[in-house]
Tab-separated table of C-alpha atoms in Angstrom:
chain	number	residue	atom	x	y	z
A	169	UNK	CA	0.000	0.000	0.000
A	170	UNK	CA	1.285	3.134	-0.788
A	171	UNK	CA	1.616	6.342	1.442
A	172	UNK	CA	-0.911	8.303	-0.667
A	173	UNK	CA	-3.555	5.563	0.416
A	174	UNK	CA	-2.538	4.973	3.190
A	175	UNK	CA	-3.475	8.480	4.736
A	176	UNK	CA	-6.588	8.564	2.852
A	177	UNK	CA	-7.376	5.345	4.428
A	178	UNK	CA	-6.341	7.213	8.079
A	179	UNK	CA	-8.668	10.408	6.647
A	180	UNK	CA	-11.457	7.560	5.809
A	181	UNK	CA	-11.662	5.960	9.042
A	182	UNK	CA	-11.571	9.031	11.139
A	183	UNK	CA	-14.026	10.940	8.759
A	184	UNK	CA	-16.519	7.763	9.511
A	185	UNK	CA	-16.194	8.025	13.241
A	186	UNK	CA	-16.339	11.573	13.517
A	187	UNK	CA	-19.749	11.597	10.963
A	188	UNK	CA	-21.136	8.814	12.782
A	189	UNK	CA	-20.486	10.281	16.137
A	190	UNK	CA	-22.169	13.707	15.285
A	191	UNK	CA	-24.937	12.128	13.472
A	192	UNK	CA	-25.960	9.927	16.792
A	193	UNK	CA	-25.220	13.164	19.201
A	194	UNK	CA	-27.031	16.127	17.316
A	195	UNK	CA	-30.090	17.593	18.650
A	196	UNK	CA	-31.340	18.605	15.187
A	197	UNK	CA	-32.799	15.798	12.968
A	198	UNK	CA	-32.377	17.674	9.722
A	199	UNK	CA	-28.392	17.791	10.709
A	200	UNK	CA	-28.542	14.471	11.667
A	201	UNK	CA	-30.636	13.104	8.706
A	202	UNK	CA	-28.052	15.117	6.188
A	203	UNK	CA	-25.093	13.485	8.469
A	204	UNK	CA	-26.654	10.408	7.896
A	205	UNK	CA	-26.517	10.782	4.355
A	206	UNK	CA	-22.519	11.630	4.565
A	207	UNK	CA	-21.759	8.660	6.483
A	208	UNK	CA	-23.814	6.351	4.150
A	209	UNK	CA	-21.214	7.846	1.152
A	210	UNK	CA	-18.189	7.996	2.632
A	211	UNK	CA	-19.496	3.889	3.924
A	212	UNK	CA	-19.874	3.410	-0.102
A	213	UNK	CA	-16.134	4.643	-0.358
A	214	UNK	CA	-14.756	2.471	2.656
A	215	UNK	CA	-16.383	-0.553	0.998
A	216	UNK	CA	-14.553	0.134	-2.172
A	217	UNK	CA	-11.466	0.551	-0.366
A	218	UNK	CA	-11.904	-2.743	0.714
A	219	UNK	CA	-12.602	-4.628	-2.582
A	220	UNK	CA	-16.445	-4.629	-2.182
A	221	UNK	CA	-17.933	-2.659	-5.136
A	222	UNK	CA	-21.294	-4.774	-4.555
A	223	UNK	CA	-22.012	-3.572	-1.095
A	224	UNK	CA	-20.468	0.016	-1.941
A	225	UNK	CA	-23.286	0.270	-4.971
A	226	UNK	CA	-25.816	-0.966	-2.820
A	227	UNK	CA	-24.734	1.425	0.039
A	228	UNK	CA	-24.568	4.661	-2.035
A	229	UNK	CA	-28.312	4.182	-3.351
A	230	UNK	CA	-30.462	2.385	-1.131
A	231	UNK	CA	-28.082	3.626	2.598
A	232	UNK	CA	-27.443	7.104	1.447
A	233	UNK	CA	-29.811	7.875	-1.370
A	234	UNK	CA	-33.476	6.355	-0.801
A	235	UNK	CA	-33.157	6.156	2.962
A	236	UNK	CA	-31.552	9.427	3.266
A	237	UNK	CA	-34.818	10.444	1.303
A	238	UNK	CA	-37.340	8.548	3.422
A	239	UNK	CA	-35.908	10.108	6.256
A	240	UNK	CA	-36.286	13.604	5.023
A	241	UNK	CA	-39.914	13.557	3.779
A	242	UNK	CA	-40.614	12.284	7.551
A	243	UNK	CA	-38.737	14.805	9.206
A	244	UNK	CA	-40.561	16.671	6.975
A	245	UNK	CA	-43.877	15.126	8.026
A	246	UNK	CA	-42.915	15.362	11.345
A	247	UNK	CA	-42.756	19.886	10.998
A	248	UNK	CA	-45.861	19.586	9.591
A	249	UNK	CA	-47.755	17.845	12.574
A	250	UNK	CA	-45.801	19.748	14.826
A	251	UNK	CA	-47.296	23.068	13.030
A	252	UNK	CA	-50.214	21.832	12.995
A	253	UNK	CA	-50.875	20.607	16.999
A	254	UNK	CA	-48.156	22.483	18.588
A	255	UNK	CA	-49.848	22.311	22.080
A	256	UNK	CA	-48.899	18.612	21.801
A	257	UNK	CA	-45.570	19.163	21.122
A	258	UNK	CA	-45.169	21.905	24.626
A	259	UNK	CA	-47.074	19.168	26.524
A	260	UNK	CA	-44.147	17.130	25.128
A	261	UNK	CA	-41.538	18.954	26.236
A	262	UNK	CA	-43.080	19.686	29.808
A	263	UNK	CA	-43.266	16.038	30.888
A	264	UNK	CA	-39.716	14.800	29.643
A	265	UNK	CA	-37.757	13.388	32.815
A	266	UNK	CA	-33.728	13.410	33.410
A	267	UNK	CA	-33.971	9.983	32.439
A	268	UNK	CA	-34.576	10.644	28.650
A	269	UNK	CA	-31.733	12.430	28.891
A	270	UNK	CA	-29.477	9.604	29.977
A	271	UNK	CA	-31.043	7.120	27.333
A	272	UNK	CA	-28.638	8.269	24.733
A	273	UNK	CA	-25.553	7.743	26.585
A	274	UNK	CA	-27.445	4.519	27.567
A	275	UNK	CA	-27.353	3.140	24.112
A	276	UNK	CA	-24.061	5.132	22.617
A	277	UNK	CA	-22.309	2.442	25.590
A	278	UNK	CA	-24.071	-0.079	24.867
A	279	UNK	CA	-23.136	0.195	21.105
A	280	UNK	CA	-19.365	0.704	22.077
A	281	UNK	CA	-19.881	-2.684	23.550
A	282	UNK	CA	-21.321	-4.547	21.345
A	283	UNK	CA	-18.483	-3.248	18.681
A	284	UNK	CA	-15.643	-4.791	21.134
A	285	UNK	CA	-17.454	-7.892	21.109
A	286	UNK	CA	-17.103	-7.816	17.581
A	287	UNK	CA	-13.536	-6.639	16.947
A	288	UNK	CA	-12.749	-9.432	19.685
A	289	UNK	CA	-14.586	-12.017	17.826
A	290	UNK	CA	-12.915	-11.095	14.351
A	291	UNK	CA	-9.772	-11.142	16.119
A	292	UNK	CA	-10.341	-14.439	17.653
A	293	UNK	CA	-10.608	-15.882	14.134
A	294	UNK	CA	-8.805	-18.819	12.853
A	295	UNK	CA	-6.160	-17.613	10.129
A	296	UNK	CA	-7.897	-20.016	7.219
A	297	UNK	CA	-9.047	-18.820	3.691
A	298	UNK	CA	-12.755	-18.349	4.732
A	299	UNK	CA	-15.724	-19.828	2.542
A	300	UNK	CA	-13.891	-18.447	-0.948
A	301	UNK	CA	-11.878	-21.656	-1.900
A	302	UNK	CA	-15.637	-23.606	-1.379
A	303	UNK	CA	-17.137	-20.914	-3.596
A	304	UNK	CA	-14.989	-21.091	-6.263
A	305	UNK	CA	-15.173	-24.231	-6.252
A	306	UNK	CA	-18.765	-24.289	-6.697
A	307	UNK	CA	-18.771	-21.212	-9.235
A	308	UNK	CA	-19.455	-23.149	-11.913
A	309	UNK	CA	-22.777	-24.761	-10.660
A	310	UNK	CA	-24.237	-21.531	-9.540
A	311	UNK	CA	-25.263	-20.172	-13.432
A	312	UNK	CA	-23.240	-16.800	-13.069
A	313	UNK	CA	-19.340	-15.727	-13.061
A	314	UNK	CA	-19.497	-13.042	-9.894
A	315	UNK	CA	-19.157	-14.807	-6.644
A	316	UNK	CA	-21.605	-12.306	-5.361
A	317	UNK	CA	-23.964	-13.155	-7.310
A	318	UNK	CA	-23.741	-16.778	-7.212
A	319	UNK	CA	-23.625	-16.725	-3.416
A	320	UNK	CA	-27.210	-14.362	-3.180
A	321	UNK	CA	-29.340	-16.096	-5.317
A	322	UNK	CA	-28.085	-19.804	-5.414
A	323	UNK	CA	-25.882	-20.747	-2.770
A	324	UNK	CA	-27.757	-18.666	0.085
A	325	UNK	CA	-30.546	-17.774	-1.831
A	326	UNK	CA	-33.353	-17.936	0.737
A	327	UNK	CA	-30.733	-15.327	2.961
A	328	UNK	CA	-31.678	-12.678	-0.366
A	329	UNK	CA	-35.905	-14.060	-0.016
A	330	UNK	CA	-36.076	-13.343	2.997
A	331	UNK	CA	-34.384	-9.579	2.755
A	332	UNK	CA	-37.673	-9.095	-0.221
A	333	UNK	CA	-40.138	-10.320	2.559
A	334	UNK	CA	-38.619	-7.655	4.877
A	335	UNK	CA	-39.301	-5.254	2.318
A	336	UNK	CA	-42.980	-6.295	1.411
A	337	UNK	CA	-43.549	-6.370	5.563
A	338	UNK	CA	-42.313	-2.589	5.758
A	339	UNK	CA	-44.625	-1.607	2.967
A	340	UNK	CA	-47.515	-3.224	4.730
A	341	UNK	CA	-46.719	-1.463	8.140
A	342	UNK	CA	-46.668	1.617	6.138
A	343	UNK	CA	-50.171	1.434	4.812
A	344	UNK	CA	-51.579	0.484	7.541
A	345	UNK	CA	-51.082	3.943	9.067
A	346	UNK	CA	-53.421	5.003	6.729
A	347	UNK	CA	-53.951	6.397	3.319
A	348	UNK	CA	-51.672	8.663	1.034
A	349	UNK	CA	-54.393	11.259	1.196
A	350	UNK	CA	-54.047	12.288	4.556
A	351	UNK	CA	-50.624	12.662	4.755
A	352	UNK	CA	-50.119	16.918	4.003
A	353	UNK	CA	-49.152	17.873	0.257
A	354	UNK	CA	-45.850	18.656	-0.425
A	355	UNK	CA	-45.371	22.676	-2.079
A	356	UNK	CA	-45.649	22.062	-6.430
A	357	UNK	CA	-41.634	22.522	-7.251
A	358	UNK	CA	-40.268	25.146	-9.135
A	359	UNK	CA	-39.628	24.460	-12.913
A	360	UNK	CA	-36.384	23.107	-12.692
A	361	UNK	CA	-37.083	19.838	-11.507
A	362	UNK	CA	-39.659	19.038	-14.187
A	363	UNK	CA	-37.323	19.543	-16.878
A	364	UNK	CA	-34.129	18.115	-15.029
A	365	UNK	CA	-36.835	14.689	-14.629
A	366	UNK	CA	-36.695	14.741	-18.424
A	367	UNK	CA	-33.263	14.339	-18.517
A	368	UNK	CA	-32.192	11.828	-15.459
A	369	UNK	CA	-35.480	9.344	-15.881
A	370	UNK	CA	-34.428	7.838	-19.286
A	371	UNK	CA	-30.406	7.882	-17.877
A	372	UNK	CA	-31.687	6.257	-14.960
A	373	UNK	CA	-33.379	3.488	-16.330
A	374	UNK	CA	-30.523	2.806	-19.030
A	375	UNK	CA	-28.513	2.534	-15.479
A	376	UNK	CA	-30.932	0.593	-13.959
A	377	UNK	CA	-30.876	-2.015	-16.837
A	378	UNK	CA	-27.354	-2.112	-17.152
A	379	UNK	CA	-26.812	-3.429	-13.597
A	380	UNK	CA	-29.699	-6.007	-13.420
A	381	UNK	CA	-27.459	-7.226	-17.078
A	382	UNK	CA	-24.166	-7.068	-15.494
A	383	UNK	CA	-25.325	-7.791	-12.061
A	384	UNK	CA	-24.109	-11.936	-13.584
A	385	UNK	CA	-20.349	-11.637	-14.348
A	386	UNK	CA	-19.545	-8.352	-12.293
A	387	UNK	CA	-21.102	-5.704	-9.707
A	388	UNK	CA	-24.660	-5.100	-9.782
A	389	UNK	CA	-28.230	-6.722	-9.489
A	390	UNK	CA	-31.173	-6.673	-8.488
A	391	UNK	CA	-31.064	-4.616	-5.541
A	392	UNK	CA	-28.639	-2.012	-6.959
A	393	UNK	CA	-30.807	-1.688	-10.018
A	394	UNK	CA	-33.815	-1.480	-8.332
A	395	UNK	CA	-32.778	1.572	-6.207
A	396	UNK	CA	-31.980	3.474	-9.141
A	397	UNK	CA	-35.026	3.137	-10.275
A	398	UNK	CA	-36.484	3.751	-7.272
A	399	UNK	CA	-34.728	6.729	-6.761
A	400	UNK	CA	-36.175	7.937	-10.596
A	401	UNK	CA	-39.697	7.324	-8.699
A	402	UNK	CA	-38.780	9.447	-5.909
A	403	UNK	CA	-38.130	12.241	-8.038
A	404	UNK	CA	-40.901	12.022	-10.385
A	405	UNK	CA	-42.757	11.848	-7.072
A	406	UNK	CA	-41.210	15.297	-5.864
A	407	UNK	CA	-41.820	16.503	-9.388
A	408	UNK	CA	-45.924	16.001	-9.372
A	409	UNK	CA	-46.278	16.543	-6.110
A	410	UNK	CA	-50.079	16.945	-6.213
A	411	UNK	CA	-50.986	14.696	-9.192
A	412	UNK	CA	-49.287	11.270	-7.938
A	413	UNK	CA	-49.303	8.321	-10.512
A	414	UNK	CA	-50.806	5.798	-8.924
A	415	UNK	CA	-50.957	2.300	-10.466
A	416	UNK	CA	-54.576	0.341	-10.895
A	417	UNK	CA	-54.622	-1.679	-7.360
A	418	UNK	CA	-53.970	-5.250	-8.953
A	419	UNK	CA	-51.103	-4.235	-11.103
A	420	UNK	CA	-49.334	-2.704	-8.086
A	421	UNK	CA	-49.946	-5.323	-5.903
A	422	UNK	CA	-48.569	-8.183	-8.179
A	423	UNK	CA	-45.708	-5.364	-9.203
A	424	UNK	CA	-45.116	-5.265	-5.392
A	425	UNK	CA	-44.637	-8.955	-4.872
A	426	UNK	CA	-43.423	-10.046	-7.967
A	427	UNK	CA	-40.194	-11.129	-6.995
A	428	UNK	CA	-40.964	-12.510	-3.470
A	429	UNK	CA	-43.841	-14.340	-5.194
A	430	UNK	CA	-41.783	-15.776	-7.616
A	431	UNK	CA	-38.574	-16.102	-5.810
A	432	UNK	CA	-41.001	-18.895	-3.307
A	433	UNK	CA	-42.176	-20.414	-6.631
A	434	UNK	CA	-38.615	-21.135	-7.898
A	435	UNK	CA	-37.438	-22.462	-4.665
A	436	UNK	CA	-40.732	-24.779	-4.195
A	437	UNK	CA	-39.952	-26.193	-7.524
A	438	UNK	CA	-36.667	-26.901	-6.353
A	439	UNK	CA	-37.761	-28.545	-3.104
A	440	UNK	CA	-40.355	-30.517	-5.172
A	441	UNK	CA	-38.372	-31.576	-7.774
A	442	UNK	CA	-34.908	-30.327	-7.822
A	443	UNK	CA	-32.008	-30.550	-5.407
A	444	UNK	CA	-33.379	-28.653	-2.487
A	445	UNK	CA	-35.429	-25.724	-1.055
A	446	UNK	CA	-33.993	-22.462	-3.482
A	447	UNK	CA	-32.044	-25.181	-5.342
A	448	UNK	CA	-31.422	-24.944	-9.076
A	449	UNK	CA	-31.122	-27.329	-11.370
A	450	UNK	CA	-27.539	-26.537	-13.030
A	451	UNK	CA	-28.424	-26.201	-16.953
A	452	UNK	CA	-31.276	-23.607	-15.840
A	453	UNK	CA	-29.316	-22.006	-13.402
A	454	UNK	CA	-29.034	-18.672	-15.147
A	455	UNK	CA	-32.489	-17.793	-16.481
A	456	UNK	CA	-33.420	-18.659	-13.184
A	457	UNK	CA	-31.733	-16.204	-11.791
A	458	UNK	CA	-31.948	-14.066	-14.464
A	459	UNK	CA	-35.841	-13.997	-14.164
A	460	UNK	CA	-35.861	-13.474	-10.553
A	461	UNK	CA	-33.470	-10.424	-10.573
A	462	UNK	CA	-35.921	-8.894	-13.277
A	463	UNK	CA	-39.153	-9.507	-11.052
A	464	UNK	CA	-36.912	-8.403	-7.930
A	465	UNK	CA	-35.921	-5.283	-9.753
A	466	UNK	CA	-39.505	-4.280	-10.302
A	467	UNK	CA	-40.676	-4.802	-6.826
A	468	UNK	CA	-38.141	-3.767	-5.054
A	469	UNK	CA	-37.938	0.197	-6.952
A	470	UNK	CA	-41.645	0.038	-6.416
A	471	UNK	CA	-41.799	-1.020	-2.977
A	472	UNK	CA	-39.229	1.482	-2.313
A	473	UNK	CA	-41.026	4.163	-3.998
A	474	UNK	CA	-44.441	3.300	-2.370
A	475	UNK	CA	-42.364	3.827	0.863
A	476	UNK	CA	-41.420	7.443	0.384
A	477	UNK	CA	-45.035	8.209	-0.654
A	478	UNK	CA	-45.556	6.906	2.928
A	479	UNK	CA	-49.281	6.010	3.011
A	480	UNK	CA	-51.937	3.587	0.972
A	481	UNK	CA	-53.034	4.502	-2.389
A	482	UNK	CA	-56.490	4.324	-3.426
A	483	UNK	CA	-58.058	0.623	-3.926
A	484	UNK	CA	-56.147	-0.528	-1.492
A	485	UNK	CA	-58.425	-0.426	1.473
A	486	UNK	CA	-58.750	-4.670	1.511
């Protein structure tokens, strides 16, 4: 390693713990939303420091960009309310005890903990090559070239399921707060953003493409492609503020669980008749995976960009 990285390495890791630190001690929740934001960025640049350019892609657009962006529209929700009952918020403030106070420095210790226990349990570590040598090994069953890949959505496949069902479950908890009506209108932008929206939506779905394609043989996928297009839906979103596009009620439900829905269908078939629960059979292997990414893709940008909407569309009372 040379000096040069070295001391951007040293810049790195004290730029994360100073970011993180602020973010979890500021009293203001925009600072510590747009803090947030930083450290999910500068975590996309440690993670390509370290030879992960699959976790760095997914960290830049789903940790920094489309959380960062749920988190703003509730802080935003959040003024709103406040402006709108503000005796609740002074009854609040009158009955909070010393002990709220203390919570933080509760859970700060407790976190400083719970990261020993892990930097003594990495430490602790046999010196052996890890799971790679059995990957490779295996690379050539698994229908795709990147180990990533192959290790997601065939060799711990139901791992990736069971991150979609996590998804779908959010979404649910989300509508059940109520519908997109009553949450308070967002002000109709300025002209910019319509005509910038003309410009990024058709680069963003040429993007989005391009890593579901590539997603096989080097970095990208499903989830990477799906929060670019998610993020395209959040600003289209921002962009009609008052005239939402809202999809007929079955075609967003089956968009929405497309690729759980089919991702259990594939892996039945393999328990039924194949080699094992999320099992492929080798020679189909690839469109396999191929056609689950797709369906992933779709419900994972649209789950994402139901999310930031943040409440039930119409015909979706049942």
């Amino acid at each position: 390693m040379s000096a040069v990285l070295f001391v951007f390495d040293l810049m790195l890791l004290v730029g994360l713990g100073a970011v993180a630190w602020h973010c979890l001690t500021s009293t203001d929740l925009f600072r510590a939303v747009v803090l947030f934001i930083a450290l999910g960025l500068l975590l996309a640049m440690a993670w390509v420091r370290l030879e992960a350019p699959d976790i760095a892609l997914a960290e830049a657009a789903i940790g920094a960009g489309v959380t960062g962006a749920l988190l703003l529209i509730t802080l935003e929700r959040l003024k709103r309310l406040e402006a709108a009952h503000p005796a609740g918020r002074d009854e609040e403030r009158a009955t909070a005890t010393p002990a709220r106070s203390v919570l933080p420095v509760i859970v700060m210790a407790l976190a400083a903990a719970l990261g020993l226990l892990l930097a003594w349990a990495l430490l602790a570590q046999p010196e052996t090559a890890g799971l790679q040598p059995l990957v490779d090994a295996q690379m050539h069953r698994s229908g795709v070239d990147n180990p990533v890949t192959g290790v997601l959505l065939n060799f711990r496949a139901y791992d990736t399921f069971l991150e979609l069902a996590v998804i779908v479950l959010a979404l649910l908890g989300a509508w059940s707060l109520g519908r997109y009506e009553s949450v308070p209108a967002r002000p109709v932008p300025g002209p910019m953003l319509p005509g910038i929206l003309r410009f990024l939506t058709p680069v963003a779905i040429v993007t989005a493409v391009y890593l579901l394609w590539a997603g096989g043989h080097e970095p990208g996928g499903a989830f990477q492609a799906g929060a670019v297009l998610a993020a395209a839906g959040i600003l289209i979103v921002l962009g009609r503020p008052r005239h939402l596009p809202v999809a007929p009620g079955q075609l967003l439900r089956l968009g929405l669980v497309a690729g759980l829905a089919l991702f259990l269908a594939i892996g039945l078939y393999g328990l039924l008749f194949g080699p094992g629960f999320m099992g492929y059979v080798e020679a189909w292997a690839y469109p396999l995976i191929l056609a689950i990414e797709v369906a992933a893709t779709l419900s994972i940008a649209l789950t994402l960009v139901a999310l930031f909407i943040g409440g039930r569309p119409p015909g979706e009372d049942r």
